[in-house]
Short mmCIF file of N, CA and C and ligand atoms in Angstrom, two decimals:
data_model
loop_
_atom_site.label_atom_id
_atom_site.label_comp_id
_atom_site.label_asym_id
_atom_site.label_seq_id
_atom_site.Cartn_x
_atom_site.Cartn_y
_atom_site.Cartn_z
N MET A 1 26.75 61.83 23.09
CA MET A 1 27.38 60.53 22.83
C MET A 1 28.22 60.11 24.04
N LYS A 2 27.77 59.11 24.79
CA LYS A 2 28.53 58.66 25.96
C LYS A 2 29.38 57.45 25.56
N THR A 3 30.68 57.59 25.81
CA THR A 3 31.64 56.57 25.36
C THR A 3 32.15 55.74 26.53
N LEU A 4 32.15 54.44 26.30
CA LEU A 4 32.67 53.47 27.28
C LEU A 4 33.83 52.72 26.64
N VAL A 5 34.97 52.69 27.32
CA VAL A 5 36.11 51.89 26.85
C VAL A 5 36.24 50.68 27.78
N ILE A 6 36.13 49.50 27.21
CA ILE A 6 36.29 48.27 27.99
C ILE A 6 37.70 47.73 27.71
N VAL A 7 38.56 47.84 28.71
CA VAL A 7 39.97 47.44 28.55
C VAL A 7 40.13 46.01 29.05
N THR A 8 40.74 45.17 28.22
CA THR A 8 41.07 43.81 28.68
C THR A 8 42.56 43.58 28.46
N HIS A 9 43.32 43.57 29.54
CA HIS A 9 44.76 43.30 29.47
C HIS A 9 45.12 42.55 30.75
N PRO A 10 45.61 41.32 30.65
CA PRO A 10 45.84 40.53 31.86
C PRO A 10 46.97 41.04 32.74
N ASN A 11 47.80 41.94 32.21
CA ASN A 11 48.93 42.44 33.00
C ASN A 11 49.16 43.91 32.66
N ILE A 12 48.18 44.73 32.99
CA ILE A 12 48.20 46.14 32.56
C ILE A 12 49.40 46.89 33.17
N GLU A 13 49.85 46.47 34.35
CA GLU A 13 50.99 47.16 34.97
C GLU A 13 52.25 47.03 34.12
N ALA A 14 52.36 45.94 33.37
CA ALA A 14 53.54 45.73 32.52
C ALA A 14 53.31 46.22 31.10
N SER A 15 52.15 46.79 30.86
CA SER A 15 51.79 47.23 29.51
C SER A 15 52.35 48.61 29.20
N ASN A 16 52.79 48.82 28.00
CA ASN A 16 53.14 50.16 27.54
C ASN A 16 51.92 50.83 26.93
N TRP A 17 51.38 50.19 25.89
CA TRP A 17 50.38 50.85 25.04
C TRP A 17 49.01 50.90 25.67
N ASN A 18 48.50 49.77 26.11
CA ASN A 18 47.14 49.75 26.65
C ASN A 18 47.03 50.56 27.93
N GLN A 19 48.10 50.56 28.72
CA GLN A 19 48.09 51.37 29.94
C GLN A 19 48.04 52.86 29.59
N ALA A 20 48.87 53.26 28.62
CA ALA A 20 48.89 54.68 28.22
C ALA A 20 47.55 55.10 27.62
N TRP A 21 46.97 54.23 26.81
CA TRP A 21 45.67 54.55 26.19
C TRP A 21 44.58 54.70 27.25
N ALA A 22 44.56 53.77 28.21
CA ALA A 22 43.53 53.82 29.26
C ALA A 22 43.67 55.11 30.06
N LYS A 23 44.92 55.48 30.36
CA LYS A 23 45.16 56.72 31.13
C LYS A 23 44.70 57.94 30.34
N ALA A 24 45.04 57.97 29.05
CA ALA A 24 44.67 59.12 28.22
C ALA A 24 43.15 59.23 28.11
N ALA A 25 42.48 58.11 27.95
CA ALA A 25 41.01 58.13 27.84
C ALA A 25 40.40 58.59 29.15
N ARG A 26 40.93 58.07 30.26
CA ARG A 26 40.38 58.42 31.58
C ARG A 26 40.55 59.91 31.86
N GLU A 27 41.67 60.48 31.42
CA GLU A 27 41.96 61.90 31.67
C GLU A 27 40.97 62.84 30.97
N GLN A 28 40.25 62.32 29.99
CA GLN A 28 39.27 63.18 29.30
C GLN A 28 38.12 63.57 30.21
N GLY A 29 37.85 62.72 31.19
CA GLY A 29 36.80 63.04 32.16
C GLY A 29 35.41 62.62 31.73
N ASP A 30 35.12 62.69 30.43
CA ASP A 30 33.77 62.35 29.96
C ASP A 30 33.73 60.98 29.29
N ILE A 31 34.81 60.22 29.42
CA ILE A 31 34.86 58.86 28.85
C ILE A 31 34.97 57.88 30.01
N THR A 32 34.10 56.87 30.02
CA THR A 32 34.17 55.85 31.07
C THR A 32 35.17 54.78 30.66
N VAL A 33 36.13 54.51 31.54
CA VAL A 33 37.13 53.47 31.27
C VAL A 33 36.91 52.35 32.27
N HIS A 34 36.66 51.16 31.76
CA HIS A 34 36.30 50.01 32.60
C HIS A 34 37.31 48.90 32.31
N GLU A 35 38.11 48.57 33.32
CA GLU A 35 39.16 47.55 33.12
C GLU A 35 38.67 46.20 33.67
N LEU A 36 38.47 45.26 32.77
CA LEU A 36 37.85 43.99 33.17
C LEU A 36 38.69 43.22 34.19
N HIS A 37 40.02 43.20 34.00
CA HIS A 37 40.84 42.42 34.94
C HIS A 37 40.89 43.06 36.32
N LYS A 38 40.71 44.38 36.38
CA LYS A 38 40.67 45.04 37.70
C LYS A 38 39.31 44.83 38.35
N ALA A 39 38.24 44.87 37.54
CA ALA A 39 36.88 44.67 38.07
C ALA A 39 36.67 43.22 38.51
N TYR A 40 37.30 42.31 37.76
CA TYR A 40 37.05 40.88 38.02
C TYR A 40 38.36 40.09 38.09
N PRO A 41 39.15 40.31 39.16
CA PRO A 41 40.43 39.58 39.27
C PRO A 41 40.21 38.06 39.32
N ASP A 42 39.02 37.65 39.77
CA ASP A 42 38.71 36.21 39.80
C ASP A 42 37.99 35.77 38.52
N GLN A 43 37.86 36.70 37.58
CA GLN A 43 37.21 36.44 36.27
C GLN A 43 35.73 36.09 36.39
N ASN A 44 35.14 36.42 37.54
CA ASN A 44 33.72 36.17 37.77
C ASN A 44 32.94 37.41 37.37
N ILE A 45 32.43 37.43 36.15
CA ILE A 45 31.82 38.65 35.60
C ILE A 45 30.42 38.87 36.18
N ASP A 46 30.16 40.10 36.63
CA ASP A 46 28.83 40.48 37.10
C ASP A 46 28.02 40.90 35.87
N VAL A 47 27.26 39.97 35.34
CA VAL A 47 26.59 40.18 34.06
C VAL A 47 25.60 41.35 34.12
N ALA A 48 24.81 41.43 35.18
CA ALA A 48 23.82 42.51 35.30
C ALA A 48 24.52 43.86 35.33
N ALA A 49 25.64 43.96 36.05
CA ALA A 49 26.37 45.23 36.14
C ALA A 49 26.94 45.61 34.77
N GLU A 50 27.45 44.62 34.04
CA GLU A 50 28.01 44.90 32.71
C GLU A 50 26.90 45.35 31.75
N GLN A 51 25.75 44.72 31.85
CA GLN A 51 24.64 45.10 30.96
C GLN A 51 24.18 46.53 31.27
N ARG A 52 24.15 46.87 32.56
CA ARG A 52 23.76 48.24 32.93
C ARG A 52 24.75 49.26 32.35
N LEU A 53 26.03 48.90 32.40
CA LEU A 53 27.07 49.79 31.88
C LEU A 53 26.89 50.00 30.36
N ILE A 54 26.62 48.94 29.65
CA ILE A 54 26.41 49.05 28.20
C ILE A 54 25.16 49.91 27.93
N GLU A 55 24.11 49.64 28.69
CA GLU A 55 22.86 50.39 28.46
C GLU A 55 23.06 51.89 28.68
N ALA A 56 24.00 52.26 29.56
CA ALA A 56 24.20 53.67 29.91
C ALA A 56 25.13 54.40 28.93
N HIS A 57 25.65 53.69 27.92
CA HIS A 57 26.57 54.32 26.97
C HIS A 57 26.11 54.07 25.53
N ASP A 58 26.60 54.95 24.63
CA ASP A 58 26.20 54.85 23.21
C ASP A 58 27.31 54.22 22.35
N ARG A 59 28.56 54.55 22.73
CA ARG A 59 29.72 54.08 21.94
C ARG A 59 30.58 53.19 22.83
N ILE A 60 30.78 51.97 22.41
CA ILE A 60 31.55 51.02 23.22
C ILE A 60 32.79 50.59 22.44
N ILE A 61 33.95 50.85 23.04
CA ILE A 61 35.21 50.48 22.40
C ILE A 61 35.85 49.36 23.21
N PHE A 62 36.12 48.24 22.55
CA PHE A 62 36.84 47.15 23.19
C PHE A 62 38.33 47.36 22.91
N GLN A 63 39.08 47.60 23.97
CA GLN A 63 40.51 47.89 23.83
C GLN A 63 41.32 46.73 24.39
N TYR A 64 42.23 46.18 23.60
CA TYR A 64 43.00 45.02 24.06
C TYR A 64 44.25 44.79 23.20
N PRO A 65 45.22 44.07 23.74
CA PRO A 65 46.35 43.63 22.92
C PRO A 65 45.92 42.40 22.12
N LEU A 66 46.34 42.33 20.86
CA LEU A 66 45.99 41.15 20.05
C LEU A 66 46.71 39.93 20.62
N PHE A 67 45.95 38.90 20.91
CA PHE A 67 46.49 37.64 21.44
C PHE A 67 46.12 36.53 20.46
N TRP A 68 47.11 35.97 19.80
CA TRP A 68 46.85 34.90 18.84
C TRP A 68 45.70 35.26 17.90
N TYR A 69 45.81 36.46 17.33
CA TYR A 69 44.85 36.94 16.33
C TYR A 69 43.43 37.03 16.89
N SER A 70 43.34 37.15 18.20
CA SER A 70 42.02 37.14 18.83
C SER A 70 42.06 38.04 20.07
N THR A 71 41.03 37.93 20.91
CA THR A 71 40.96 38.75 22.12
C THR A 71 41.59 37.99 23.29
N PRO A 72 42.05 38.70 24.32
CA PRO A 72 42.40 37.99 25.56
C PRO A 72 41.17 37.21 26.04
N PRO A 73 41.39 36.07 26.72
CA PRO A 73 40.27 35.18 27.07
C PRO A 73 39.17 35.83 27.90
N LEU A 74 39.50 36.77 28.79
CA LEU A 74 38.44 37.37 29.62
C LEU A 74 37.45 38.17 28.77
N LEU A 75 37.90 38.73 27.67
CA LEU A 75 36.96 39.46 26.81
C LEU A 75 36.06 38.48 26.06
N LYS A 76 36.63 37.36 25.64
CA LYS A 76 35.78 36.33 25.00
C LYS A 76 34.71 35.85 25.99
N LYS A 77 35.12 35.67 27.26
CA LYS A 77 34.18 35.25 28.31
C LYS A 77 33.10 36.33 28.48
N TRP A 78 33.52 37.58 28.42
CA TRP A 78 32.57 38.70 28.54
C TRP A 78 31.54 38.63 27.42
N PHE A 79 32.00 38.43 26.18
CA PHE A 79 31.06 38.31 25.04
C PHE A 79 30.07 37.17 25.32
N ASP A 80 30.62 36.03 25.73
CA ASP A 80 29.78 34.84 25.93
C ASP A 80 28.72 35.05 27.01
N GLU A 81 29.10 35.75 28.07
CA GLU A 81 28.21 35.83 29.23
C GLU A 81 27.30 37.06 29.24
N VAL A 82 27.76 38.16 28.62
CA VAL A 82 27.01 39.42 28.71
C VAL A 82 26.03 39.60 27.55
N LEU A 83 26.42 39.17 26.36
CA LEU A 83 25.59 39.42 25.16
C LEU A 83 24.54 38.32 25.03
N LEU A 84 23.53 38.43 25.86
CA LEU A 84 22.57 37.34 26.00
C LEU A 84 21.34 37.47 25.10
N TYR A 85 20.79 36.32 24.78
CA TYR A 85 19.48 36.25 24.10
C TYR A 85 18.44 36.95 24.98
N GLY A 86 17.59 37.74 24.35
CA GLY A 86 16.57 38.46 25.13
C GLY A 86 17.08 39.79 25.65
N TRP A 87 18.38 40.01 25.53
CA TRP A 87 18.96 41.32 25.92
C TRP A 87 19.64 41.95 24.70
N ALA A 88 20.56 41.20 24.11
CA ALA A 88 21.30 41.74 22.95
C ALA A 88 20.71 41.29 21.62
N TYR A 89 20.02 40.17 21.62
CA TYR A 89 19.45 39.64 20.38
C TYR A 89 18.23 38.80 20.71
N GLY A 90 17.52 38.39 19.65
CA GLY A 90 16.25 37.69 19.87
C GLY A 90 15.12 38.71 19.81
N PRO A 91 13.86 38.24 19.81
CA PRO A 91 12.71 39.14 19.61
C PRO A 91 12.69 40.34 20.56
N GLU A 92 13.03 40.11 21.82
CA GLU A 92 13.00 41.23 22.77
C GLU A 92 14.40 41.71 23.16
N GLY A 93 15.38 41.23 22.44
CA GLY A 93 16.77 41.59 22.76
C GLY A 93 17.21 42.82 21.99
N THR A 94 16.82 43.98 22.50
CA THR A 94 17.05 45.22 21.75
C THR A 94 17.97 46.21 22.47
N LYS A 95 18.59 45.78 23.56
CA LYS A 95 19.35 46.74 24.38
C LYS A 95 20.62 47.24 23.68
N THR A 96 21.13 46.49 22.71
CA THR A 96 22.35 46.93 22.02
C THR A 96 22.03 47.53 20.64
N THR A 97 20.76 47.58 20.30
CA THR A 97 20.36 48.11 18.99
C THR A 97 20.80 49.57 18.84
N GLY A 98 21.53 49.85 17.76
CA GLY A 98 21.94 51.21 17.46
C GLY A 98 23.19 51.68 18.21
N LYS A 99 23.71 50.86 19.15
CA LYS A 99 24.97 51.25 19.82
C LYS A 99 26.09 51.20 18.81
N GLU A 100 27.15 51.95 19.06
CA GLU A 100 28.34 51.89 18.21
C GLU A 100 29.37 51.00 18.89
N ILE A 101 29.98 50.11 18.11
CA ILE A 101 30.99 49.21 18.67
C ILE A 101 32.27 49.32 17.85
N GLY A 102 33.38 49.52 18.55
CA GLY A 102 34.68 49.61 17.89
C GLY A 102 35.73 48.82 18.65
N VAL A 103 36.89 48.69 18.02
CA VAL A 103 38.00 47.94 18.61
C VAL A 103 39.24 48.82 18.56
N ALA A 104 39.97 48.86 19.68
CA ALA A 104 41.29 49.50 19.71
C ALA A 104 42.29 48.41 20.09
N ILE A 105 43.28 48.22 19.23
CA ILE A 105 44.10 47.03 19.35
C ILE A 105 45.58 47.38 19.22
N SER A 106 46.41 46.66 19.98
CA SER A 106 47.86 46.81 19.81
C SER A 106 48.42 45.48 19.33
N THR A 107 49.40 45.56 18.43
CA THR A 107 49.98 44.33 17.88
C THR A 107 51.50 44.41 17.88
N TYR A 108 52.14 43.31 18.20
CA TYR A 108 53.59 43.20 18.13
C TYR A 108 54.03 43.28 16.66
N GLY A 109 53.25 42.66 15.79
CA GLY A 109 53.59 42.66 14.36
C GLY A 109 53.62 44.07 13.78
N THR A 110 54.42 44.24 12.75
CA THR A 110 54.57 45.57 12.14
C THR A 110 53.35 45.93 11.30
N GLU A 111 53.25 47.21 10.94
CA GLU A 111 52.15 47.67 10.10
C GLU A 111 52.17 46.94 8.76
N GLU A 112 53.38 46.74 8.18
CA GLU A 112 53.48 46.05 6.88
C GLU A 112 52.94 44.62 6.99
N SER A 113 53.23 43.97 8.12
CA SER A 113 52.80 42.57 8.27
C SER A 113 51.28 42.46 8.34
N TYR A 114 50.63 43.56 8.72
CA TYR A 114 49.16 43.54 8.81
C TYR A 114 48.48 44.20 7.61
N GLN A 115 49.22 44.27 6.49
CA GLN A 115 48.61 44.72 5.22
C GLN A 115 48.24 43.48 4.39
N ALA A 116 47.41 43.70 3.36
CA ALA A 116 47.13 42.62 2.41
C ALA A 116 48.46 42.15 1.83
N GLY A 117 48.69 40.87 1.80
CA GLY A 117 49.95 40.33 1.27
C GLY A 117 51.05 40.27 2.32
N GLY A 118 50.85 40.88 3.48
CA GLY A 118 51.83 40.80 4.57
C GLY A 118 51.73 39.46 5.29
N SER A 119 52.68 39.19 6.19
CA SER A 119 52.75 37.87 6.82
C SER A 119 51.53 37.59 7.72
N ASN A 120 50.89 38.63 8.24
CA ASN A 120 49.70 38.41 9.09
C ASN A 120 48.38 38.65 8.36
N GLY A 121 48.41 39.49 7.35
CA GLY A 121 47.18 39.84 6.64
C GLY A 121 46.47 40.99 7.33
N PRO A 122 45.46 41.56 6.65
CA PRO A 122 44.80 42.78 7.14
C PRO A 122 44.10 42.60 8.49
N LEU A 123 44.23 43.62 9.34
CA LEU A 123 43.53 43.58 10.64
C LEU A 123 42.02 43.52 10.46
N ASP A 124 41.50 44.14 9.39
CA ASP A 124 40.06 44.07 9.15
C ASP A 124 39.59 42.62 9.03
N GLU A 125 40.44 41.76 8.44
CA GLU A 125 40.06 40.35 8.33
C GLU A 125 40.13 39.67 9.69
N ILE A 126 41.18 39.99 10.45
CA ILE A 126 41.35 39.39 11.77
C ILE A 126 40.23 39.81 12.71
N LEU A 127 39.72 41.03 12.52
CA LEU A 127 38.66 41.55 13.40
C LEU A 127 37.26 41.20 12.91
N ARG A 128 37.17 40.39 11.86
CA ARG A 128 35.87 40.05 11.28
C ARG A 128 34.89 39.49 12.33
N PRO A 129 35.33 38.63 13.27
CA PRO A 129 34.37 38.12 14.27
C PRO A 129 33.72 39.23 15.09
N ILE A 130 34.47 40.28 15.41
CA ILE A 130 33.88 41.37 16.20
C ILE A 130 32.88 42.14 15.32
N GLN A 131 33.25 42.31 14.06
CA GLN A 131 32.34 42.99 13.14
C GLN A 131 31.04 42.19 13.01
N ALA A 132 31.17 40.87 12.89
CA ALA A 132 29.99 40.02 12.76
C ALA A 132 29.15 40.06 14.04
N LEU A 133 29.84 40.06 15.17
CA LEU A 133 29.16 40.15 16.48
C LEU A 133 28.34 41.44 16.55
N ALA A 134 28.98 42.55 16.14
CA ALA A 134 28.28 43.85 16.18
C ALA A 134 27.02 43.79 15.32
N ARG A 135 27.16 43.23 14.13
CA ARG A 135 26.01 43.14 13.23
C ARG A 135 24.91 42.28 13.87
N PHE A 136 25.32 41.18 14.49
CA PHE A 136 24.35 40.24 15.06
C PHE A 136 23.53 40.88 16.17
N ILE A 137 24.16 41.79 16.91
CA ILE A 137 23.42 42.42 18.02
C ILE A 137 22.90 43.81 17.61
N SER A 138 22.81 44.03 16.29
CA SER A 138 22.21 45.25 15.72
C SER A 138 22.94 46.54 16.13
N ALA A 139 24.26 46.42 16.34
CA ALA A 139 25.07 47.60 16.65
C ALA A 139 25.76 48.07 15.37
N LYS A 140 26.28 49.30 15.41
CA LYS A 140 27.00 49.84 14.25
C LYS A 140 28.49 49.64 14.46
N TYR A 141 29.14 49.04 13.51
CA TYR A 141 30.58 48.76 13.64
C TYR A 141 31.40 49.98 13.23
N LEU A 142 32.39 50.29 14.07
CA LEU A 142 33.26 51.43 13.80
C LEU A 142 34.57 50.97 13.19
N PRO A 143 35.23 51.81 12.39
CA PRO A 143 36.58 51.47 11.93
C PRO A 143 37.46 51.28 13.17
N HIS A 144 38.42 50.34 13.11
CA HIS A 144 39.24 50.07 14.29
C HIS A 144 40.36 51.10 14.45
N PHE A 145 40.91 51.14 15.67
CA PHE A 145 42.11 51.92 15.95
C PHE A 145 43.23 50.92 16.23
N ALA A 146 44.39 51.11 15.61
CA ALA A 146 45.47 50.13 15.82
C ALA A 146 46.82 50.81 16.01
N LEU A 147 47.64 50.17 16.83
CA LEU A 147 49.04 50.55 16.97
C LEU A 147 49.84 49.28 16.76
N ASN A 148 50.71 49.29 15.76
CA ASN A 148 51.53 48.11 15.46
C ASN A 148 52.95 48.29 16.00
N ASP A 149 53.72 47.19 15.94
CA ASP A 149 55.15 47.28 16.27
C ASP A 149 55.33 47.70 17.73
N THR A 150 54.65 47.00 18.64
CA THR A 150 54.59 47.43 20.05
C THR A 150 55.95 47.40 20.76
N SER A 151 56.93 46.66 20.21
CA SER A 151 58.23 46.63 20.91
C SER A 151 59.04 47.90 20.65
N ASN A 152 58.61 48.70 19.69
CA ASN A 152 59.26 49.99 19.41
C ASN A 152 58.63 51.06 20.31
N VAL A 153 59.09 51.09 21.56
CA VAL A 153 58.50 51.99 22.56
C VAL A 153 59.37 53.22 22.73
N THR A 154 58.84 54.38 22.40
CA THR A 154 59.54 55.65 22.68
C THR A 154 58.52 56.60 23.30
N PRO A 155 58.97 57.56 24.09
CA PRO A 155 58.03 58.52 24.68
C PRO A 155 57.24 59.25 23.59
N GLU A 156 57.89 59.55 22.47
CA GLU A 156 57.21 60.27 21.38
C GLU A 156 56.10 59.42 20.79
N ARG A 157 56.42 58.15 20.54
CA ARG A 157 55.41 57.26 19.95
C ARG A 157 54.23 57.07 20.91
N LEU A 158 54.55 56.90 22.19
CA LEU A 158 53.49 56.72 23.19
C LEU A 158 52.58 57.95 23.25
N ALA A 159 53.20 59.14 23.23
CA ALA A 159 52.41 60.37 23.31
C ALA A 159 51.55 60.54 22.08
N LYS A 160 52.13 60.29 20.89
CA LYS A 160 51.36 60.47 19.65
C LYS A 160 50.21 59.47 19.59
N SER A 161 50.51 58.23 19.92
CA SER A 161 49.48 57.20 19.85
C SER A 161 48.34 57.50 20.85
N SER A 162 48.69 57.99 22.03
CA SER A 162 47.65 58.32 23.02
C SER A 162 46.78 59.48 22.52
N ALA A 163 47.43 60.50 21.93
CA ALA A 163 46.67 61.64 21.40
C ALA A 163 45.78 61.18 20.24
N ASP A 164 46.33 60.33 19.37
CA ASP A 164 45.54 59.80 18.25
C ASP A 164 44.34 59.00 18.76
N TYR A 165 44.57 58.27 19.83
CA TYR A 165 43.50 57.44 20.40
C TYR A 165 42.35 58.30 20.93
N VAL A 166 42.71 59.35 21.66
CA VAL A 166 41.68 60.25 22.20
C VAL A 166 40.88 60.86 21.04
N GLN A 167 41.59 61.25 20.00
CA GLN A 167 40.92 61.81 18.81
C GLN A 167 39.96 60.78 18.21
N TYR A 168 40.45 59.55 18.11
CA TYR A 168 39.61 58.44 17.59
C TYR A 168 38.36 58.29 18.45
N LEU A 169 38.54 58.23 19.77
CA LEU A 169 37.39 58.01 20.66
C LEU A 169 36.34 59.10 20.50
N LYS A 170 36.79 60.30 20.19
CA LYS A 170 35.87 61.43 20.11
C LYS A 170 35.23 61.62 18.73
N THR A 171 35.90 61.13 17.69
CA THR A 171 35.44 61.51 16.34
C THR A 171 35.09 60.34 15.42
N VAL A 172 35.41 59.11 15.82
CA VAL A 172 35.20 57.98 14.89
C VAL A 172 33.72 57.87 14.49
N GLN A 173 33.50 57.55 13.23
CA GLN A 173 32.15 57.41 12.69
C GLN A 173 31.94 55.98 12.20
N PRO A 174 30.72 55.46 12.30
CA PRO A 174 30.46 54.11 11.82
C PRO A 174 30.85 53.92 10.36
N VAL A 175 31.24 52.72 10.00
CA VAL A 175 31.57 52.39 8.62
C VAL A 175 30.37 52.69 7.76
N GLY A 176 30.58 53.47 6.69
CA GLY A 176 29.50 53.78 5.76
C GLY A 176 28.67 54.98 6.18
N ALA A 177 28.96 55.59 7.36
CA ALA A 177 28.17 56.76 7.78
C ALA A 177 28.63 58.00 7.02
N ALA A 178 27.70 58.92 6.78
CA ALA A 178 28.06 60.18 6.12
C ALA A 178 28.95 60.98 7.05
N GLN A 179 29.97 61.62 6.52
CA GLN A 179 30.91 62.39 7.36
C GLN A 179 30.32 63.74 7.72
C1 FMN B 201 49.64 35.27 24.51
C2 FMN B 201 50.05 36.34 23.56
C3 FMN B 201 49.65 36.25 22.23
C4 FMN B 201 50.01 37.25 21.32
N1 FMN B 201 49.60 37.16 20.02
C5 FMN B 201 49.92 38.15 19.14
C6 FMN B 201 49.46 38.08 17.79
O1 FMN B 201 48.72 37.18 17.38
N2 FMN B 201 49.85 39.05 16.93
C7 FMN B 201 50.65 40.10 17.34
O2 FMN B 201 50.96 40.96 16.51
N3 FMN B 201 51.06 40.21 18.63
C8 FMN B 201 50.72 39.25 19.52
N4 FMN B 201 51.13 39.34 20.84
C9 FMN B 201 51.85 40.55 21.27
C10 FMN B 201 50.91 41.52 21.98
O3 FMN B 201 49.84 41.92 21.13
C11 FMN B 201 51.70 42.74 22.45
O4 FMN B 201 52.61 42.28 23.41
C12 FMN B 201 50.80 43.80 23.04
O5 FMN B 201 49.95 44.34 22.03
C13 FMN B 201 51.62 44.93 23.65
O6 FMN B 201 50.75 45.90 24.22
P1 FMN B 201 50.95 46.40 25.73
O7 FMN B 201 52.20 47.25 25.73
O8 FMN B 201 49.75 47.19 26.06
O9 FMN B 201 51.12 45.18 26.60
C14 FMN B 201 50.80 38.36 21.74
C15 FMN B 201 51.20 38.42 23.10
C16 FMN B 201 50.83 37.43 23.99
C17 FMN B 201 51.26 37.55 25.44
#
């Protein structure tokens, strides 16, 4: 199982969580970490290179901070430009078939606010477009990884969350898969 983490954070140097997660994933050695803003500072995505990267991996995790209940714009641009007809979908678009797709997300809002009945509502609902995207391109959707309450930064929390993330990257199973 070859895992690719696609990190989208417009200011990773100022990031606590996404920076720590990317570092922890990279330190594993067998996980590819690809930072879109570093690869494309001009936001000019090399579509062929991105498609080759996806083809070379089995499990793809989109890692990003939640921005207005959605992805940072460069990741939306990536979806629009990379997941093409004839490659990801359509009669001959089979390159993403059977891949695993997951989301790792950080949110300023608290865990309670992202529960049913909370002020933001469940993250599963907010992530529905990614789940639908995965289904559309015949990929298997993975349960998401989340860290809430991002302003509560402590070395202990950062270390635990990074360790939990590595565990997630290595062991997560598709929704509905037998354990
Ligand atoms: C433009 C923008 C929009 C944001 N929208 C949300 C949001 O909808 N919900 C939320 O909980 N946090 C939101 N945040 C907070 C970020 O998710 C938070 O700062 C980030 O997850 C922190 O992670 P980092 O330490 O890796 O930067 C937003 C932040 C920015 C800059």
